mmCIF file of C-alpha atoms and ligand atoms in Angstrom:
data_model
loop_
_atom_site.group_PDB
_atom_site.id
_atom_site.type_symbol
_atom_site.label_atom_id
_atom_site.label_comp_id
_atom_site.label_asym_id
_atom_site.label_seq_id
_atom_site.Cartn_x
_atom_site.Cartn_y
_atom_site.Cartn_z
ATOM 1 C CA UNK S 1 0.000 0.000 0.000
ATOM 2 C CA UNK S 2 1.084 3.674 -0.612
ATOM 3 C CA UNK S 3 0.105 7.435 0.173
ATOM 4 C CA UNK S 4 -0.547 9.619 -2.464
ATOM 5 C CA UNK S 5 -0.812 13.084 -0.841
ATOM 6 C CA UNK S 6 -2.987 15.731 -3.250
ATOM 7 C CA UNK S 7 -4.522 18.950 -2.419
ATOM 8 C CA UNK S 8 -7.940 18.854 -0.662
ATOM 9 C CA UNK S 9 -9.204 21.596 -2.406
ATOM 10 C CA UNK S 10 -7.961 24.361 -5.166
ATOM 11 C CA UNK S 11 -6.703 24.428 -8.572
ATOM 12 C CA UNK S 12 -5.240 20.883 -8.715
ATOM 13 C CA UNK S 13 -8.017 18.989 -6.915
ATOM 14 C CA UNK S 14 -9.861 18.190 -9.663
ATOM 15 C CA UNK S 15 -7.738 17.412 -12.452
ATOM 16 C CA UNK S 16 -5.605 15.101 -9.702
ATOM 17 C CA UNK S 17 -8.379 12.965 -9.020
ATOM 18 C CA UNK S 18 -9.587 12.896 -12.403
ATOM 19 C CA UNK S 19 -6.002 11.785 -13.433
ATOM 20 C CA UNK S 20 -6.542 8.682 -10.977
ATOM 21 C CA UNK S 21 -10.100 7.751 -12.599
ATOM 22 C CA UNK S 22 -8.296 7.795 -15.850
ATOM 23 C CA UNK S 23 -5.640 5.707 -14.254
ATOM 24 C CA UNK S 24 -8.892 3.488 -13.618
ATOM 25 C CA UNK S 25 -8.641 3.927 -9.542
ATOM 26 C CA UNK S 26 -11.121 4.594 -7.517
ATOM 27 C CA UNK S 27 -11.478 6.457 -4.532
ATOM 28 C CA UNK S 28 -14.566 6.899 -2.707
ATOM 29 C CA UNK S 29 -15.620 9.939 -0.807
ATOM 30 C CA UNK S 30 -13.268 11.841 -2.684
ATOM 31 C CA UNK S 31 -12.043 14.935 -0.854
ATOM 32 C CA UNK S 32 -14.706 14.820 2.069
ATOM 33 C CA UNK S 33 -12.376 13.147 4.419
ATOM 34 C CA UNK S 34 -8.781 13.561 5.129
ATOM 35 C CA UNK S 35 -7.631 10.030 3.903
ATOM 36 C CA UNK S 36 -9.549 7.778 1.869
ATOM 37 C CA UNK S 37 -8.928 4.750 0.161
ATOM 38 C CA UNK S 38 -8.713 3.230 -3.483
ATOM 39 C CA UNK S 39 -10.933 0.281 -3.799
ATOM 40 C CA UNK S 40 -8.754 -1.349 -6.827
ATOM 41 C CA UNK S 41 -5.658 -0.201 -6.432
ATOM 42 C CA UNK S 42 -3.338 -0.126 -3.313
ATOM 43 C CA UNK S 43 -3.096 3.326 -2.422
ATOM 44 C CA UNK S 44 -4.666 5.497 0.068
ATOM 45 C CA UNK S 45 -5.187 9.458 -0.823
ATOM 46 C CA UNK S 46 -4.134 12.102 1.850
ATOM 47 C CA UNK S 47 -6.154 15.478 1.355
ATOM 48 C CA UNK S 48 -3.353 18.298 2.343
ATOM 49 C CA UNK S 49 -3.047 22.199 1.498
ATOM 50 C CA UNK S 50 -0.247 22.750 -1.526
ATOM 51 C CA UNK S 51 2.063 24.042 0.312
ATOM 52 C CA UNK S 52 2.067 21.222 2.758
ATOM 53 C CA UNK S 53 2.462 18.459 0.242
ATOM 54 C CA UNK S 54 6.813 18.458 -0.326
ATOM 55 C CA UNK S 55 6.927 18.340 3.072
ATOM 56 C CA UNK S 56 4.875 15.515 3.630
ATOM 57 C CA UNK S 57 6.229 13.469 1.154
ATOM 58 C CA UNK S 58 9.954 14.246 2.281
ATOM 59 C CA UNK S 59 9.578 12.984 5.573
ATOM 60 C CA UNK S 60 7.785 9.972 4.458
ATOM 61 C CA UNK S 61 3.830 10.401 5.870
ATOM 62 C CA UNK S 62 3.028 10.384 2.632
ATOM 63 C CA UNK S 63 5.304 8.117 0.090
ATOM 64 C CA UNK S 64 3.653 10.472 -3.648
ATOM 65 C CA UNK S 65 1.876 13.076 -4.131
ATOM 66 C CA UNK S 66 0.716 15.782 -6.890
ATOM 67 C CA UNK S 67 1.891 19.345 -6.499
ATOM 68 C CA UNK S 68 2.630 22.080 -8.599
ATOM 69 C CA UNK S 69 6.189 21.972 -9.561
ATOM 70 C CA UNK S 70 6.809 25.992 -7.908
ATOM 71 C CA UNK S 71 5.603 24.602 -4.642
ATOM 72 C CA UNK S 72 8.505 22.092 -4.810
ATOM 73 C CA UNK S 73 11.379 24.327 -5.998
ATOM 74 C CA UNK S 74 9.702 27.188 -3.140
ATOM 75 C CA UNK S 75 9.471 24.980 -0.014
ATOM 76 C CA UNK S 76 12.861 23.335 -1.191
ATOM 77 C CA UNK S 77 12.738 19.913 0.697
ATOM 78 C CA UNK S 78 14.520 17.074 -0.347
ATOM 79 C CA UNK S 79 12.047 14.704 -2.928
ATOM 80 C CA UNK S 80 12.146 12.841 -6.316
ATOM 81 C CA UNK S 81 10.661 14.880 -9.133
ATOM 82 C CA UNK S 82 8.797 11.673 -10.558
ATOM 83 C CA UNK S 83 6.762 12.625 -13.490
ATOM 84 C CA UNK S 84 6.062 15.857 -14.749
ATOM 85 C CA UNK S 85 1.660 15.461 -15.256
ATOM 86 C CA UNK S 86 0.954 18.431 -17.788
ATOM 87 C CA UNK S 87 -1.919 20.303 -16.290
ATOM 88 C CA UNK S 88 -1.643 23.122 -13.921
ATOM 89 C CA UNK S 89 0.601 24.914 -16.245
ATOM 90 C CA UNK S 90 1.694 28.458 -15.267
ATOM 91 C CA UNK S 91 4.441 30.484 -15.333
ATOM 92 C CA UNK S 92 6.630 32.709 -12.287
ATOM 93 C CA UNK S 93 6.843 35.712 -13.242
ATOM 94 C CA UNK S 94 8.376 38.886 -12.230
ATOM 95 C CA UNK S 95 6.064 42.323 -13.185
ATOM 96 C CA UNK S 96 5.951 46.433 -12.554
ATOM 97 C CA UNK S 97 3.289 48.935 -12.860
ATOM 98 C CA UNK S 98 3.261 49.250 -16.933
ATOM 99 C CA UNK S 99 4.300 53.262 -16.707
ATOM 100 C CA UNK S 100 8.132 52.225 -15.627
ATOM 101 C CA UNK S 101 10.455 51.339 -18.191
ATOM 102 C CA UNK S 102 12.089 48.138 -17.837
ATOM 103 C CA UNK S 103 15.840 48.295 -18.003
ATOM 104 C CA UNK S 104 16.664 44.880 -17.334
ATOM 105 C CA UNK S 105 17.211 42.800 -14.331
ATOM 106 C CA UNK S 106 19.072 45.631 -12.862
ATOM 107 C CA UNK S 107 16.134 47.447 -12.577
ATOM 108 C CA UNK S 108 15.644 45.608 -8.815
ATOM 109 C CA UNK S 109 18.831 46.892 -7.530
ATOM 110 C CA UNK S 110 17.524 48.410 -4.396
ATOM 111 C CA UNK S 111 14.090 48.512 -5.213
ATOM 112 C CA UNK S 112 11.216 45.785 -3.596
ATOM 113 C CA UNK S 113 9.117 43.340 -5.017
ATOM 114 C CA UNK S 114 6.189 41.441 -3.360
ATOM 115 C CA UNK S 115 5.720 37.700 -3.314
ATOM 116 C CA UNK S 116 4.423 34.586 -1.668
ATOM 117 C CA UNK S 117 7.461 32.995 -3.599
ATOM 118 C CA UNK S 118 10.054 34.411 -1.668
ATOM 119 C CA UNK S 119 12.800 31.477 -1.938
ATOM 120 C CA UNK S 120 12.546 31.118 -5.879
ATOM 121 C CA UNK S 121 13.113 34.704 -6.320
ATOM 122 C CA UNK S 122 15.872 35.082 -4.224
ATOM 123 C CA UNK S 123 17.874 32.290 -5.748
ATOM 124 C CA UNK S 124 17.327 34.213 -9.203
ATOM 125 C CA UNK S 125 18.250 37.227 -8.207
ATOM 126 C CA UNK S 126 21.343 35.696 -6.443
ATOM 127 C CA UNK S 127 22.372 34.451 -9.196
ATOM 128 C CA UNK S 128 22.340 37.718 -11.399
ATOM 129 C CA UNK S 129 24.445 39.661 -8.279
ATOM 130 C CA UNK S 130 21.470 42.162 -7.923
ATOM 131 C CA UNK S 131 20.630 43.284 -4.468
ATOM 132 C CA UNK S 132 16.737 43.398 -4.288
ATOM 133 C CA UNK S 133 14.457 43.767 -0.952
ATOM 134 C CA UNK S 134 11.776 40.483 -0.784
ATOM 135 C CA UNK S 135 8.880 41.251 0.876
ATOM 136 C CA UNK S 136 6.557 38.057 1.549
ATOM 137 C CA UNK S 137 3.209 38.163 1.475
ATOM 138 C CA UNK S 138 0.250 35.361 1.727
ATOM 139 C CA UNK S 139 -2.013 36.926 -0.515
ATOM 140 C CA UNK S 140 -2.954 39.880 -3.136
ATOM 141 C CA UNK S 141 0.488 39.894 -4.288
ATOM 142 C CA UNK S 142 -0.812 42.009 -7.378
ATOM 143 C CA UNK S 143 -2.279 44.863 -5.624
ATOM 144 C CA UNK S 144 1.540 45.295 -3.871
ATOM 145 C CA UNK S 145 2.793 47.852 -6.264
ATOM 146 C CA UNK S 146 -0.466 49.890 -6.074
ATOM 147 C CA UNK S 147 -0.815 50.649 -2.063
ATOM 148 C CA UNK S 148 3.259 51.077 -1.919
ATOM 149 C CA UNK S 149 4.148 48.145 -0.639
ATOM 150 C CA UNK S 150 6.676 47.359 -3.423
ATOM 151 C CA UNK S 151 8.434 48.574 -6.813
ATOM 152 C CA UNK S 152 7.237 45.246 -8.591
ATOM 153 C CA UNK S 153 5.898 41.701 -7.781
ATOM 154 C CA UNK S 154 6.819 37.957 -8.676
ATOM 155 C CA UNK S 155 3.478 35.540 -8.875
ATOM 156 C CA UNK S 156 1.986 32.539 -10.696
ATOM 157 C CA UNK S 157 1.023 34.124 -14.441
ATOM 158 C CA UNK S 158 -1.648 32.328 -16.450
ATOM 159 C CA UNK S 159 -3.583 33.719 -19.045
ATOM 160 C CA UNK S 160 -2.070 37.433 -17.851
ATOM 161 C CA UNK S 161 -5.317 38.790 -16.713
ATOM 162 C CA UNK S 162 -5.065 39.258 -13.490
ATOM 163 C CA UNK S 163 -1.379 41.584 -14.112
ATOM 164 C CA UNK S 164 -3.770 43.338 -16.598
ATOM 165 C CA UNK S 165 -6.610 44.226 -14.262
ATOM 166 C CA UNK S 166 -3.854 45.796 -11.799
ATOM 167 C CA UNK S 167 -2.317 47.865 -14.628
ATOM 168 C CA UNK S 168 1.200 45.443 -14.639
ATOM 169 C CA UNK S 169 3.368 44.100 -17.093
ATOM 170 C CA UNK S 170 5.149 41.148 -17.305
ATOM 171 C CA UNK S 171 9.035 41.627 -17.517
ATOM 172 C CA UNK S 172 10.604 38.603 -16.584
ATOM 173 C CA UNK S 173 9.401 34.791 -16.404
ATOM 174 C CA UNK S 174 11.763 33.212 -13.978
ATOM 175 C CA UNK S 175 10.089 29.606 -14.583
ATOM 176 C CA UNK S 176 7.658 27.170 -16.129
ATOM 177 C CA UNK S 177 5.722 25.165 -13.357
ATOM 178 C CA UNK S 178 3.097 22.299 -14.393
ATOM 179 C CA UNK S 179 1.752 19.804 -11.499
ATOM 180 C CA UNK S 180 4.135 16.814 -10.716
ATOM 181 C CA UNK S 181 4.152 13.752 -9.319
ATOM 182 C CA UNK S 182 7.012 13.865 -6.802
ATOM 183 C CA UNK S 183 7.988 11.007 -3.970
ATOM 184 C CA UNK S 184 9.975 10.112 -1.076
ATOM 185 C CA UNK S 185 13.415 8.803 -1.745
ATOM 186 C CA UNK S 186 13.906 6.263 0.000
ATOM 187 C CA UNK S 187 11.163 4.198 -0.784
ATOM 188 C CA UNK S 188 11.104 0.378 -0.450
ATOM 189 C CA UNK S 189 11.460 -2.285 -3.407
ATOM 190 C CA UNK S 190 7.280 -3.158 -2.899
ATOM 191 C CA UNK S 191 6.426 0.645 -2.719
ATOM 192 C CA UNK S 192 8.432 1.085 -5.473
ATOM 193 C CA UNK S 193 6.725 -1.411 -7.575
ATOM 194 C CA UNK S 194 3.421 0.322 -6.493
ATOM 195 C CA UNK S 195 4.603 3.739 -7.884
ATOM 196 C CA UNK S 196 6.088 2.168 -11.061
ATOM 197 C CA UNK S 197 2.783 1.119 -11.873
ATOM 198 C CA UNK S 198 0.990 3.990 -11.547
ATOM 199 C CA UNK S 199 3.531 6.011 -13.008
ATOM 200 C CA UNK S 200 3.056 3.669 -16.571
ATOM 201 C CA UNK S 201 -0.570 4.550 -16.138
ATOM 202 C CA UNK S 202 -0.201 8.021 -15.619
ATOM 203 C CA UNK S 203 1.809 7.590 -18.938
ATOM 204 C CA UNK S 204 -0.535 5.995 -20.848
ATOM 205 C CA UNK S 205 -3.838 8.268 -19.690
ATOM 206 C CA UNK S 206 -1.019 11.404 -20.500
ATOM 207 C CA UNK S 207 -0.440 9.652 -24.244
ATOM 208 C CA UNK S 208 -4.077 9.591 -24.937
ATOM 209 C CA UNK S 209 -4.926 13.101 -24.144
ATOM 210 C CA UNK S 210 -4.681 15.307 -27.560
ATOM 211 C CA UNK S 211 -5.207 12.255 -29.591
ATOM 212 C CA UNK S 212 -7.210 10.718 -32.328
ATOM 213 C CA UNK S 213 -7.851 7.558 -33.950
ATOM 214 C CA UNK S 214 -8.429 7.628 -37.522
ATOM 215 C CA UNK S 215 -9.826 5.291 -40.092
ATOM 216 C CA UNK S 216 -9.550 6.096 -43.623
ATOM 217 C CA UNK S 217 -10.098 4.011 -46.919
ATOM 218 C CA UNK S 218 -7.389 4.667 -49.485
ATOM 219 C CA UNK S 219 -6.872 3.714 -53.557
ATOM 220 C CA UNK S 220 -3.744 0.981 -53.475
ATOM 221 C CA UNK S 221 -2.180 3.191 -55.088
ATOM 222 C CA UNK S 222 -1.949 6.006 -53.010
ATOM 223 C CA UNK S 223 -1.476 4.449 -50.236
ATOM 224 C CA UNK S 224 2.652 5.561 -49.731
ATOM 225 C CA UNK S 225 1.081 8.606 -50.284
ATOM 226 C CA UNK S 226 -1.639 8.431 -47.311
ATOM 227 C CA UNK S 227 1.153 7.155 -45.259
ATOM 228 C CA UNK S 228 3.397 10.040 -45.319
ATOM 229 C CA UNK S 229 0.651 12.129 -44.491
ATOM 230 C CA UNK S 230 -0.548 9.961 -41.197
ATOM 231 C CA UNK S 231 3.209 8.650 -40.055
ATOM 232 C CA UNK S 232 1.842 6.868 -36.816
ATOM 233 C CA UNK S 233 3.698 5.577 -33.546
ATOM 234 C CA UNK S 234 5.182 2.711 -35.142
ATOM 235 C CA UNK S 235 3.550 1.542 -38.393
ATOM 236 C CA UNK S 236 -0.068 2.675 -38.969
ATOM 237 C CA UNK S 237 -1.981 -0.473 -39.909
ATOM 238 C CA UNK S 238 -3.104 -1.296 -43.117
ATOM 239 C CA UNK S 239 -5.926 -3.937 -44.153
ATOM 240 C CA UNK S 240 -7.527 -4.822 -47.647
ATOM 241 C CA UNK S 241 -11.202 -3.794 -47.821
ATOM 242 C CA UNK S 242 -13.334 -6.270 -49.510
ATOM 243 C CA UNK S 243 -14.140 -3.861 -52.531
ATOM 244 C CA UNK S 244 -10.460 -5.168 -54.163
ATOM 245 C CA UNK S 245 -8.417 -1.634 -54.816
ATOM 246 C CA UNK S 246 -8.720 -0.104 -51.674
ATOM 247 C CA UNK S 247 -7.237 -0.461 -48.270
ATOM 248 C CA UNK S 248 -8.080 0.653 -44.994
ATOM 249 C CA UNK S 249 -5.465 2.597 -42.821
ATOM 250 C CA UNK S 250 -5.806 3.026 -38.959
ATOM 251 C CA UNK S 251 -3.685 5.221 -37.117
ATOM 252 C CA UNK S 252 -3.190 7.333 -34.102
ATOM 253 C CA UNK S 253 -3.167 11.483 -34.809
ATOM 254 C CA UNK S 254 -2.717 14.485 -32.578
ATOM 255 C CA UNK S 255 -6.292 16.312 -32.671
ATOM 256 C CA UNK S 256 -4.507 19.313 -33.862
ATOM 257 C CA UNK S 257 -4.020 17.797 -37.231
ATOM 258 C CA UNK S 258 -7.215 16.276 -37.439
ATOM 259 C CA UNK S 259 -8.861 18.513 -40.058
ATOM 260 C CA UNK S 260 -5.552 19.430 -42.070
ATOM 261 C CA UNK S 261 -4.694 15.596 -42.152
ATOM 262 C CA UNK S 262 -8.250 14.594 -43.411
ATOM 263 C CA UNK S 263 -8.024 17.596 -46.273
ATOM 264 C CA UNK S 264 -4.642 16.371 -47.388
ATOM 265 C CA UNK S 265 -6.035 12.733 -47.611
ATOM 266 C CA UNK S 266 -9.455 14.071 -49.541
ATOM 267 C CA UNK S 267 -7.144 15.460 -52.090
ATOM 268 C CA UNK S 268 -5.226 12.193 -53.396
ATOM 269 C CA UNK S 269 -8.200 10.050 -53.518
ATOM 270 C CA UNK S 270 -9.104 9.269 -49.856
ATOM 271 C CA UNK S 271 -12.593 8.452 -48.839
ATOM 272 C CA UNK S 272 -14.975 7.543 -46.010
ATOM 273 C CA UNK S 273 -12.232 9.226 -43.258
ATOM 274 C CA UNK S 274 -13.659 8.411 -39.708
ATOM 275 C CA UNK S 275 -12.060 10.397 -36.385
ATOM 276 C CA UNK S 276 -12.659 8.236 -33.263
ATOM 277 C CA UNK S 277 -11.991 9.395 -29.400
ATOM 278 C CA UNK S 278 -9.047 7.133 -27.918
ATOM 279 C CA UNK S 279 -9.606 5.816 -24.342
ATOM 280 C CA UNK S 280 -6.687 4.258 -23.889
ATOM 281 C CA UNK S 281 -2.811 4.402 -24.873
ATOM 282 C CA UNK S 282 -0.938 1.401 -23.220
ATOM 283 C CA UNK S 283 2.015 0.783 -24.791
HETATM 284 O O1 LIG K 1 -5.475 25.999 -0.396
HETATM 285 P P1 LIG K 1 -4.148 25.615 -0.959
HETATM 286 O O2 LIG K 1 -2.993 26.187 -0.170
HETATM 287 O O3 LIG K 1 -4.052 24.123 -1.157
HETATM 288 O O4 LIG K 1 -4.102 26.227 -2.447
HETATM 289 P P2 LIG K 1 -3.491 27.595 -2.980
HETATM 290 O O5 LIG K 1 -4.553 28.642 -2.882
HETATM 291 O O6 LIG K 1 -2.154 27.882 -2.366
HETATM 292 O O7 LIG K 1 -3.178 27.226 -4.499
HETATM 293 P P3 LIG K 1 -4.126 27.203 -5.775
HETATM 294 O O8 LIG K 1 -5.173 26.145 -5.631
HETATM 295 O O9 LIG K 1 -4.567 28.567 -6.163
HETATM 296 O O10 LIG K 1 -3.043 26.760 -6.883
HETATM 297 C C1 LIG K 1 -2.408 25.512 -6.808
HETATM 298 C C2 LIG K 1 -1.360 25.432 -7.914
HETATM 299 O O11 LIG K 1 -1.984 25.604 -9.183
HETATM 300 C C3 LIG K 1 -0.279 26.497 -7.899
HETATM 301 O O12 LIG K 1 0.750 26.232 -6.961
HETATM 302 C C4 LIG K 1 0.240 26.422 -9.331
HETATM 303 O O13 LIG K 1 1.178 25.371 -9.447
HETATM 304 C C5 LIG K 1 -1.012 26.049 -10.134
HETATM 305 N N1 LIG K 1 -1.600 27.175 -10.905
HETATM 306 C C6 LIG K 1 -1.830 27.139 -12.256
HETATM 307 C C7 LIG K 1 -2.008 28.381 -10.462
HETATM 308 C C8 LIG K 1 -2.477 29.098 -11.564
HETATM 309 N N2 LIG K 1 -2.369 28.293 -12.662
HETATM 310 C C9 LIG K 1 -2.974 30.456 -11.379
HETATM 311 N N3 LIG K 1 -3.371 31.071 -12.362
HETATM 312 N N4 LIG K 1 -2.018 28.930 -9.210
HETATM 313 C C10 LIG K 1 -2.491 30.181 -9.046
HETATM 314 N N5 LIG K 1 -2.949 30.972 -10.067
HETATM 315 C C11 LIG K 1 -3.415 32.353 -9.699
HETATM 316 C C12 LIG K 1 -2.251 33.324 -9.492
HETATM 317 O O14 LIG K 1 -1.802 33.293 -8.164
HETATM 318 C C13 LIG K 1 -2.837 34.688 -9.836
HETATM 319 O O15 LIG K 1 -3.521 35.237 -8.744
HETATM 320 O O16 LIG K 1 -4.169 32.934 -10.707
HETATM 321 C C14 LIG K 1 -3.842 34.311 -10.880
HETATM 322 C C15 LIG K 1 -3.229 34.549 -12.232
HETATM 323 O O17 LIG K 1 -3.990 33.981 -13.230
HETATM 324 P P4 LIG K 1 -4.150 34.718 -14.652
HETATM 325 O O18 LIG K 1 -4.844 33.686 -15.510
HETATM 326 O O19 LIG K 1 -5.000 35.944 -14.429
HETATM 327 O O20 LIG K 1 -2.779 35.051 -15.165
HETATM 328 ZN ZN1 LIG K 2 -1.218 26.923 -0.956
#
């Protein structure tokens, strides 16, 4: 059995637990109690607050868990960046009132900038030899420049909106963060195994996501045509349809290229092209 810690409630509740359904576990009462456990699968989930969840795993209460990749490099304890699970994605970034002009990273020298992200920033700014007061705060980071509190501020970035509606711009991103799977490091051979599994899950569900499957019925002789328009994974497959001439070719597409894929195929002779949700990637 294992401990998965993920956070009880916020912007990575949801899409954690709905990686583990995709993973095909189940957990009842989902977020209502502290711990709760999977019914097919040998792992109990710990409900925690973010910022709580490197901790946990480093000291070994819990063995996993999902957290936002800033939240590791921030609170700085010693875990295993696992798997790296694509959602969550955001950027660090550091912004001023849009009326300054930016002159660079030197601009901080002796100036202040607000943040709930104190360690991150300081490490950057270490590194470029500028002197720069950090003043922490919990909350409202953005509103910092516009009460006084500081020349500029360093917070999670998104779409940009929220730098927008307090009249900032963004001048430097200092990272990428997406959620992650992170663990304890010194866990046994059988916990191990545990994680190893989930983790080829968590692949597969992450393969899947974007992706197509597409059935299209080609003329013989177009078919090294068709296939360098649809280059699958390995080989696409290929099977003779019963009207003799034509063949049949299956393969997996990104659902970016659906409509430019099946327009390329219309024009050298391609007919009857079906697009099908995917489920499931195991490879
Ligand atoms: O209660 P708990 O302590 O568990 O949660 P929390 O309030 O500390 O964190 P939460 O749920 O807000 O965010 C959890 C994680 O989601 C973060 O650590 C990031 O890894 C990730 N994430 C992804 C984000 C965002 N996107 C995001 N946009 N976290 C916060 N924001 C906020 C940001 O702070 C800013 O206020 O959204 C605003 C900016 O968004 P835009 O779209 O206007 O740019
Ligand atoms: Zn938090």
């Amino acid at each position: 059995m294992i401990r998965i810690a993920l956070q009880s409630k916020g912007r990575l509740n949801e899409k954690s637990l709905e990686l583990l359904a995709e993973a095909g576990i189940s957990i009842d009462g989902s977020g209502r109690k502290l711990l709760s456990q999977a019914s097919n699968f040998p792992v109990e989930v710990l409900y925690l607050r973010d910022d709580d969840i490197p901790q946990t795993v480093s000291c070994g209460i819990a063995d996993i868990g999902i957290v936002g990749y800033n939240e590791v490099m921030e609170r700085g304890y010693p875990v295993e960046v696992l798997q790296h699970l694509e959602f969550g994605k955001c950027r660090l970034s550091i912004a001023i009132p849009k009326y300054l002009e930016y002159t660079g990273p030197e601009f901080f020298e002796g100036r202040k900038i607000a943040t709930s992200y104190p360690g991150i920033l300081k490490t950057w700014f270490r590194e470029k030899n500028i002197n720069c007061e950090i003043r922490e705060i919990a909350g409202s980071v953005e509103i910092s420049p516009s009460i006084g509190l500081a020349d500029g501020i360093f917070d999670i970035v998104s779409s940009g909106g929220t730098l927008v509606q307090n009249g900032l711009t963004e001048v430097e991103k200092v990272m990428d963060s997406d959620a992650v799977l992170i663990g304890n490091s010194t866990l046994d051979d059988e916990k191990m195994r545990i994680v190893r599994t989930l983790m080829s899950r968590f692949t597969s569900v992450l393969r899947s996501r974007g992706k197509k499957y597409m059935l299209v019925n080609v003329p013989n002789d177009r078919i090294e045509d068709a296939l360098k328009i649809i280059p699958s994974m390995k080989s696409p497959t290929l099977l003779p349809l019963a009207d003799k001439g034509w063949s049949a070719i299956h393969a997996v597409i990104d659902e970016s290229d659906v409509w430019e894929k099946a327009d390329a195929l219309k024009k050298i002779g391609a007919e009857d092209i079906l697009i099908l949700s995917m489920e499931k990637l195991i490879l």
